[in-house]
């Protein structure tokens, strides 16, 4: 493998000059720069990132910890984080915990400070705030992303999205259409990560004078299969519902599946709305109405905050960034109730 010294020898310059050209720093003449880049190209030189990290005492990477890479939202979010990180000169490591607290802690111990300069952790039901605080106390910058209750920030630097408002927007949309026989499928347990989305929906419906008793609610996991099973249970237990709110797009897609299996036409017989706006939402037929989260903005804010944390002085105040509010995206899965 070609070395930096060999490239320098071929270009007739020092190794430091080659390094400055590749990192676009220092004062290097245009002719020298062209000569170095030509030698790099002809010799097929590629920087050794591990060696650079050892020399400088820090890796040029950020880590992103997600709960399940099988959830389409996380690859989409990882792509946005990578784009933002590359603009700042960082590479990205993606760590998948499979909703396993032990695996999350193992990743944090292995990655934090050794393989990455800092860690972005996606908020989820199994995230251990104490483990993240411990990592931060050891000097590893940590940012918690997609915190869902900005009014009650965690004891960590965080990027928050007001997802209570997502529930409000979904409820207001269904109420405007004239729905009064409503149900909801929650992609977490009652005290889990989706509780504020559901609370926003329930509060808005009840303020409008529409009943939403506990028998109209179903809880489960953030998957298509759980959404389908919950919808079968809900629609069998509460006949005559005209609309269902799901706290995420994956359970909402499961509701669409259940409706098809029961011979219900969407939206003529049943309106369905979700939250997030993953790619599948507009690719489904009927296309899913949803409340879109500001994914790209949250990713950018998380990367910028992590870079600030990397260079910040110890014991500085905990930062919090709040994204733009979620927005309603109306598609073919919602309409006025029949009759």
Short mmCIF file of C-alpha atoms in Angstrom, two decimals:
data_model
loop_
_atom_site.label_atom_id
_atom_site.label_comp_id
_atom_site.label_asym_id
_atom_site.label_seq_id
_atom_site.Cartn_x
_atom_site.Cartn_y
_atom_site.Cartn_z
CA UNK A 1 0.00 0.00 0.00
CA UNK A 2 1.36 3.40 -1.00
CA UNK A 3 2.47 5.55 1.94
CA UNK A 4 2.39 9.30 2.50
CA UNK A 5 6.20 9.41 2.41
CA UNK A 6 6.26 7.70 -0.99
CA UNK A 7 3.79 10.23 -2.38
CA UNK A 8 5.90 13.07 -0.98
CA UNK A 9 9.05 11.63 -2.58
CA UNK A 10 7.32 11.29 -5.96
CA UNK A 11 6.01 14.88 -5.81
CA UNK A 12 9.32 16.29 -4.56
CA UNK A 13 7.85 17.73 -1.37
CA UNK A 14 7.73 16.93 2.32
CA UNK A 15 5.22 14.57 3.92
CA UNK A 16 3.80 17.57 5.82
CA UNK A 17 3.06 19.32 2.52
CA UNK A 18 1.19 16.28 1.21
CA UNK A 19 -0.81 16.18 4.44
CA UNK A 20 -1.67 19.89 4.14
CA UNK A 21 -2.83 19.45 0.54
CA UNK A 22 -5.06 16.49 1.41
CA UNK A 23 -6.62 18.32 4.35
CA UNK A 24 -6.86 21.62 2.47
CA UNK A 25 -4.98 23.56 5.10
CA UNK A 26 -1.79 25.57 5.33
CA UNK A 27 -0.22 27.69 2.60
CA UNK A 28 0.64 25.59 -0.43
CA UNK A 29 1.34 27.02 -3.88
CA UNK A 30 -1.03 26.08 -6.70
CA UNK A 31 1.69 24.38 -8.74
CA UNK A 32 2.80 22.33 -5.72
CA UNK A 33 -0.81 21.41 -4.97
CA UNK A 34 -1.34 20.16 -8.53
CA UNK A 35 1.87 18.13 -8.37
CA UNK A 36 0.86 16.51 -5.08
CA UNK A 37 -2.66 15.66 -6.27
CA UNK A 38 -1.27 14.19 -9.49
CA UNK A 39 1.07 11.96 -7.46
CA UNK A 40 -1.79 10.91 -5.17
CA UNK A 41 -3.91 9.98 -8.18
CA UNK A 42 -1.24 8.14 -10.13
CA UNK A 43 -0.06 6.15 -7.09
CA UNK A 44 -3.56 5.37 -5.82
CA UNK A 45 -2.82 6.73 -2.34
CA UNK A 46 -5.56 6.54 0.30
CA UNK A 47 -5.17 8.09 3.78
CA UNK A 48 -4.94 5.67 6.72
CA UNK A 49 -7.66 7.04 8.99
CA UNK A 50 -6.72 4.78 11.89
CA UNK A 51 -3.12 5.95 11.78
CA UNK A 52 -4.25 9.56 11.63
CA UNK A 53 -6.45 9.03 14.68
CA UNK A 54 -3.54 7.49 16.59
CA UNK A 55 -1.21 10.37 15.70
CA UNK A 56 -3.73 13.11 16.49
CA UNK A 57 -5.22 11.33 19.49
CA UNK A 58 -8.76 11.55 18.13
CA UNK A 59 -10.76 9.82 15.38
CA UNK A 60 -12.45 11.83 12.64
CA UNK A 61 -15.74 10.04 13.16
CA UNK A 62 -19.08 10.48 14.88
CA UNK A 63 -21.23 7.57 16.01
CA UNK A 64 -24.99 7.25 15.65
CA UNK A 65 -26.77 4.78 17.96
CA UNK A 66 -30.20 3.58 16.80
CA UNK A 67 -32.60 1.09 18.34
CA UNK A 68 -33.45 -0.94 15.22
CA UNK A 69 -32.02 -0.54 11.75
CA UNK A 70 -34.95 -2.67 10.54
CA UNK A 71 -37.18 0.37 11.16
CA UNK A 72 -37.12 2.33 7.86
CA UNK A 73 -36.97 5.65 9.71
CA UNK A 74 -33.48 5.01 11.06
CA UNK A 75 -31.71 4.41 7.72
CA UNK A 76 -33.40 7.55 6.41
CA UNK A 77 -32.26 9.50 9.46
CA UNK A 78 -28.74 8.02 9.27
CA UNK A 79 -28.46 9.27 5.69
CA UNK A 80 -29.27 12.82 6.82
CA UNK A 81 -26.78 12.58 9.71
CA UNK A 82 -24.08 11.33 7.35
CA UNK A 83 -24.67 14.21 4.95
CA UNK A 84 -24.40 16.74 7.78
CA UNK A 85 -21.33 15.05 9.27
CA UNK A 86 -19.47 14.89 5.96
CA UNK A 87 -19.96 18.63 5.49
CA UNK A 88 -18.02 19.08 8.73
CA UNK A 89 -15.31 16.61 7.74
CA UNK A 90 -16.49 13.64 9.84
CA UNK A 91 -17.26 10.06 8.91
CA UNK A 92 -20.19 8.25 10.49
CA UNK A 93 -20.40 4.95 12.36
CA UNK A 94 -23.91 3.50 12.76
CA UNK A 95 -24.52 1.25 15.79
CA UNK A 96 -27.66 -0.90 15.96
CA UNK A 97 -28.77 -1.96 19.47
CA UNK A 98 -31.80 -4.11 18.56
CA UNK A 99 -33.60 -2.53 21.54
CA UNK A 100 -31.16 -4.37 23.83
CA UNK A 101 -29.88 -2.26 26.78
CA UNK A 102 -26.81 -4.50 27.19
CA UNK A 103 -25.92 -4.11 23.52
CA UNK A 104 -26.40 -0.36 23.76
CA UNK A 105 -24.01 -0.14 26.70
CA UNK A 106 -21.47 -2.33 24.89
CA UNK A 107 -21.55 -0.02 21.89
CA UNK A 108 -21.21 3.07 24.05
CA UNK A 109 -18.19 1.60 25.86
CA UNK A 110 -16.55 0.48 22.61
CA UNK A 111 -17.27 3.50 20.46
CA UNK A 112 -17.25 6.46 22.83
CA UNK A 113 -13.90 8.22 22.71
CA UNK A 114 -12.02 5.39 20.97
CA UNK A 115 -13.69 4.93 17.60
CA UNK A 116 -15.63 8.19 17.56
CA UNK A 117 -15.17 11.69 18.93
CA UNK A 118 -18.77 11.82 20.05
CA UNK A 119 -22.06 9.96 19.97
CA UNK A 120 -25.57 10.84 18.77
CA UNK A 121 -28.15 8.57 20.40
CA UNK A 122 -31.67 8.29 19.03
CA UNK A 123 -34.29 8.54 21.75
CA UNK A 124 -36.22 5.27 22.16
CA UNK A 125 -37.94 3.20 24.84
CA UNK A 126 -34.80 1.28 25.78
CA UNK A 127 -32.34 4.18 25.87
CA UNK A 128 -30.56 4.31 29.23
CA UNK A 129 -30.15 7.93 30.27
CA UNK A 130 -27.90 6.96 33.19
CA UNK A 131 -25.48 5.19 30.81
CA UNK A 132 -25.37 8.27 28.59
CA UNK A 133 -24.73 10.54 31.58
CA UNK A 134 -21.94 8.23 32.72
CA UNK A 135 -20.37 8.36 29.26
CA UNK A 136 -20.53 12.14 29.28
CA UNK A 137 -18.93 12.28 32.74
CA UNK A 138 -16.04 10.27 31.28
CA UNK A 139 -15.47 13.04 28.78
CA UNK A 140 -17.26 11.60 25.74
CA UNK A 141 -19.57 14.13 24.04
CA UNK A 142 -23.14 12.83 23.79
CA UNK A 143 -26.25 14.26 22.11
CA UNK A 144 -29.69 12.72 22.58
CA UNK A 145 -31.81 13.23 19.46
CA UNK A 146 -35.57 13.18 18.87
CA UNK A 147 -36.52 13.88 22.48
CA UNK A 148 -40.31 14.19 22.32
CA UNK A 149 -41.11 16.56 25.19
CA UNK A 150 -39.18 19.86 24.81
CA UNK A 151 -40.92 21.27 27.91
CA UNK A 152 -39.24 18.57 30.03
CA UNK A 153 -35.66 18.26 28.72
CA UNK A 154 -33.44 15.34 29.77
CA UNK A 155 -30.20 15.75 31.77
CA UNK A 156 -28.21 15.66 28.51
CA UNK A 157 -27.57 17.83 25.46
CA UNK A 158 -30.52 17.13 23.20
CA UNK A 159 -32.39 17.89 20.02
CA UNK A 160 -36.14 17.89 20.68
CA UNK A 161 -39.22 17.62 18.47
CA UNK A 162 -42.62 18.58 19.89
CA UNK A 163 -44.44 15.36 19.05
CA UNK A 164 -47.34 16.18 21.36
CA UNK A 165 -48.16 18.64 18.57
CA UNK A 166 -48.09 15.77 16.06
CA UNK A 167 -50.99 14.17 17.89
CA UNK A 168 -52.79 17.51 17.95
CA UNK A 169 -52.41 17.95 14.18
CA UNK A 170 -53.65 14.43 13.45
CA UNK A 171 -56.71 14.89 15.68
CA UNK A 172 -57.56 18.29 14.21
CA UNK A 173 -57.40 16.85 10.69
CA UNK A 174 -59.77 13.97 11.47
CA UNK A 175 -62.15 16.24 13.37
CA UNK A 176 -62.27 18.73 10.47
CA UNK A 177 -63.25 15.86 8.19
CA UNK A 178 -66.17 15.12 10.50
CA UNK A 179 -64.99 11.96 12.26
CA UNK A 180 -66.42 11.26 15.71
CA UNK A 181 -65.93 7.48 16.01
CA UNK A 182 -62.19 7.44 16.56
CA UNK A 183 -59.61 4.90 17.69
CA UNK A 184 -55.86 4.95 18.20
CA UNK A 185 -52.98 2.49 17.89
CA UNK A 186 -49.92 3.41 19.96
CA UNK A 187 -46.52 2.09 18.87
CA UNK A 188 -45.28 1.83 22.46
CA UNK A 189 -46.57 0.93 25.88
CA UNK A 190 -48.71 3.57 27.70
CA UNK A 191 -45.65 5.08 29.41
CA UNK A 192 -43.34 4.53 26.44
CA UNK A 193 -41.76 6.81 23.91
CA UNK A 194 -44.98 7.52 21.97
CA UNK A 195 -47.03 8.61 24.96
CA UNK A 196 -46.88 12.33 24.12
CA UNK A 197 -48.07 11.82 20.55
CA UNK A 198 -51.03 9.88 21.88
CA UNK A 199 -51.64 12.42 24.64
CA UNK A 200 -51.78 15.24 22.09
CA UNK A 201 -54.36 13.28 20.08
CA UNK A 202 -56.51 12.39 23.09
CA UNK A 203 -56.44 15.91 24.57
CA UNK A 204 -57.48 17.49 21.27
CA UNK A 205 -60.30 15.02 20.64
CA UNK A 206 -61.67 15.39 24.15
CA UNK A 207 -61.51 19.20 23.99
CA UNK A 208 -63.70 18.95 20.89
CA UNK A 209 -66.29 17.03 22.91
CA UNK A 210 -65.62 13.69 21.20
CA UNK A 211 -65.32 10.63 23.42
CA UNK A 212 -62.22 8.46 23.21
CA UNK A 213 -62.51 5.85 25.97
CA UNK A 214 -59.73 3.42 26.88
CA UNK A 215 -61.54 0.69 24.94
CA UNK A 216 -60.73 2.64 21.75
CA UNK A 217 -56.97 2.45 22.38
CA UNK A 218 -54.48 -0.31 21.62
CA UNK A 219 -50.78 -0.48 22.55
CA UNK A 220 -47.87 -2.43 21.11
CA UNK A 221 -44.53 -2.03 19.38
CA UNK A 222 -43.48 0.25 16.55
CA UNK A 223 -43.85 -2.34 13.76
CA UNK A 224 -46.21 -3.09 10.88
CA UNK A 225 -47.11 -6.46 12.39
CA UNK A 226 -48.03 -4.96 15.76
CA UNK A 227 -50.06 -2.28 14.05
CA UNK A 228 -51.93 -4.91 12.04
CA UNK A 229 -52.65 -7.04 15.12
CA UNK A 230 -53.72 -4.01 17.16
CA UNK A 231 -56.04 -2.85 14.37
CA UNK A 232 -57.71 -6.27 14.13
CA UNK A 233 -58.29 -6.20 17.89
CA UNK A 234 -59.55 -2.62 17.82
CA UNK A 235 -61.87 -2.97 14.85
CA UNK A 236 -63.34 -6.21 16.19
CA UNK A 237 -63.78 -4.79 19.68
CA UNK A 238 -65.22 -1.43 18.62
CA UNK A 239 -67.37 -1.86 15.50
CA UNK A 240 -68.24 1.27 13.55
CA UNK A 241 -65.00 3.24 13.95
CA UNK A 242 -64.52 5.62 11.04
CA UNK A 243 -60.91 6.68 11.66
CA UNK A 244 -57.75 5.38 13.36
CA UNK A 245 -54.71 7.39 14.45
CA UNK A 246 -51.41 5.51 14.72
CA UNK A 247 -48.52 7.10 16.59
CA UNK A 248 -46.02 6.14 13.87
CA UNK A 249 -46.14 5.28 10.18
CA UNK A 250 -45.20 1.61 10.60
CA UNK A 251 -48.21 0.77 12.84
CA UNK A 252 -50.33 2.90 10.49
CA UNK A 253 -49.27 0.70 7.58
CA UNK A 254 -50.31 -2.27 9.71
CA UNK A 255 -53.73 -0.66 10.15
CA UNK A 256 -54.01 -0.37 6.36
CA UNK A 257 -53.21 -4.07 6.07
CA UNK A 258 -55.87 -5.00 8.61
CA UNK A 259 -58.45 -2.83 6.85
CA UNK A 260 -57.75 -4.60 3.55
CA UNK A 261 -58.01 -8.02 5.21
CA UNK A 262 -61.38 -7.05 6.70
CA UNK A 263 -62.71 -5.79 3.39
CA UNK A 264 -62.75 -2.15 4.49
CA UNK A 265 -62.07 0.45 1.82
CA UNK A 266 -59.70 3.26 2.86
CA UNK A 267 -60.74 6.04 3.24
CA UNK A 268 -64.39 5.37 2.35
CA UNK A 269 -64.93 2.98 5.27
CA UNK A 270 -61.94 3.86 7.45
CA UNK A 271 -59.53 6.80 7.51
CA UNK A 272 -55.96 6.16 8.71
CA UNK A 273 -53.25 8.65 9.69
CA UNK A 274 -49.76 8.14 11.07
CA UNK A 275 -46.72 10.13 12.23
CA UNK A 276 -43.19 10.52 10.76
CA UNK A 277 -43.54 10.53 6.93
CA UNK A 278 -41.09 7.75 6.04
CA UNK A 279 -40.60 7.01 2.33
CA UNK A 280 -43.08 4.12 2.47
CA UNK A 281 -45.84 6.54 3.49
CA UNK A 282 -46.15 8.07 0.02
CA UNK A 283 -45.25 4.84 -1.78
CA UNK A 284 -48.19 2.86 -0.34
CA UNK A 285 -51.56 2.63 -2.05
CA UNK A 286 -53.53 4.36 -0.76
CA UNK A 287 -50.78 6.80 0.12
CA UNK A 288 -50.69 7.42 3.86
CA UNK A 289 -51.74 10.71 5.42
CA UNK A 290 -49.28 11.49 8.19
CA UNK A 291 -47.69 14.15 10.36
CA UNK A 292 -44.16 14.72 9.07
CA UNK A 293 -41.25 15.09 11.46
CA UNK A 294 -38.45 17.52 10.51
CA UNK A 295 -35.97 14.68 9.99
CA UNK A 296 -33.30 16.53 8.01
CA UNK A 297 -33.37 19.51 10.38
CA UNK A 298 -33.10 17.28 13.46
CA UNK A 299 -30.12 15.46 11.93
CA UNK A 300 -28.35 18.72 11.09
CA UNK A 301 -28.96 20.17 14.56
CA UNK A 302 -27.71 16.97 16.21
CA UNK A 303 -24.47 16.97 14.22
CA UNK A 304 -23.88 20.67 14.83
CA UNK A 305 -24.57 20.26 18.54
CA UNK A 306 -22.22 17.28 18.77
CA UNK A 307 -19.44 19.22 17.08
CA UNK A 308 -19.99 22.04 19.59
CA UNK A 309 -19.88 19.52 22.44
CA UNK A 310 -16.60 18.12 21.11
CA UNK A 311 -14.95 21.53 21.38
CA UNK A 312 -16.83 22.85 24.45
CA UNK A 313 -15.28 23.49 27.83
CA UNK A 314 -16.13 21.11 30.70
CA UNK A 315 -19.16 21.90 32.88
CA UNK A 316 -20.84 24.15 30.30
CA UNK A 317 -24.67 24.47 30.39
CA UNK A 318 -26.63 21.65 28.78
CA UNK A 319 -27.80 22.79 25.34
CA UNK A 320 -31.19 22.01 23.84
CA UNK A 321 -32.28 22.66 20.27
CA UNK A 322 -35.94 22.47 19.27
CA UNK A 323 -36.82 21.79 15.66
CA UNK A 324 -39.54 23.38 13.62
CA UNK A 325 -42.98 21.96 14.53
CA UNK A 326 -44.23 18.81 12.80
CA UNK A 327 -46.48 19.43 9.78
CA UNK A 328 -49.58 17.72 8.47
CA UNK A 329 -49.26 15.86 5.15
CA UNK A 330 -52.67 14.95 3.71
CA UNK A 331 -52.77 12.04 1.28
CA UNK A 332 -55.28 9.45 0.10
CA UNK A 333 -55.78 7.49 3.35
CA UNK A 334 -58.01 10.09 5.01
CA UNK A 335 -61.37 11.44 3.93
CA UNK A 336 -64.82 12.33 5.20
CA UNK A 337 -66.73 9.56 6.98
CA UNK A 338 -69.30 7.80 4.82
CA UNK A 339 -72.82 9.10 5.30
#
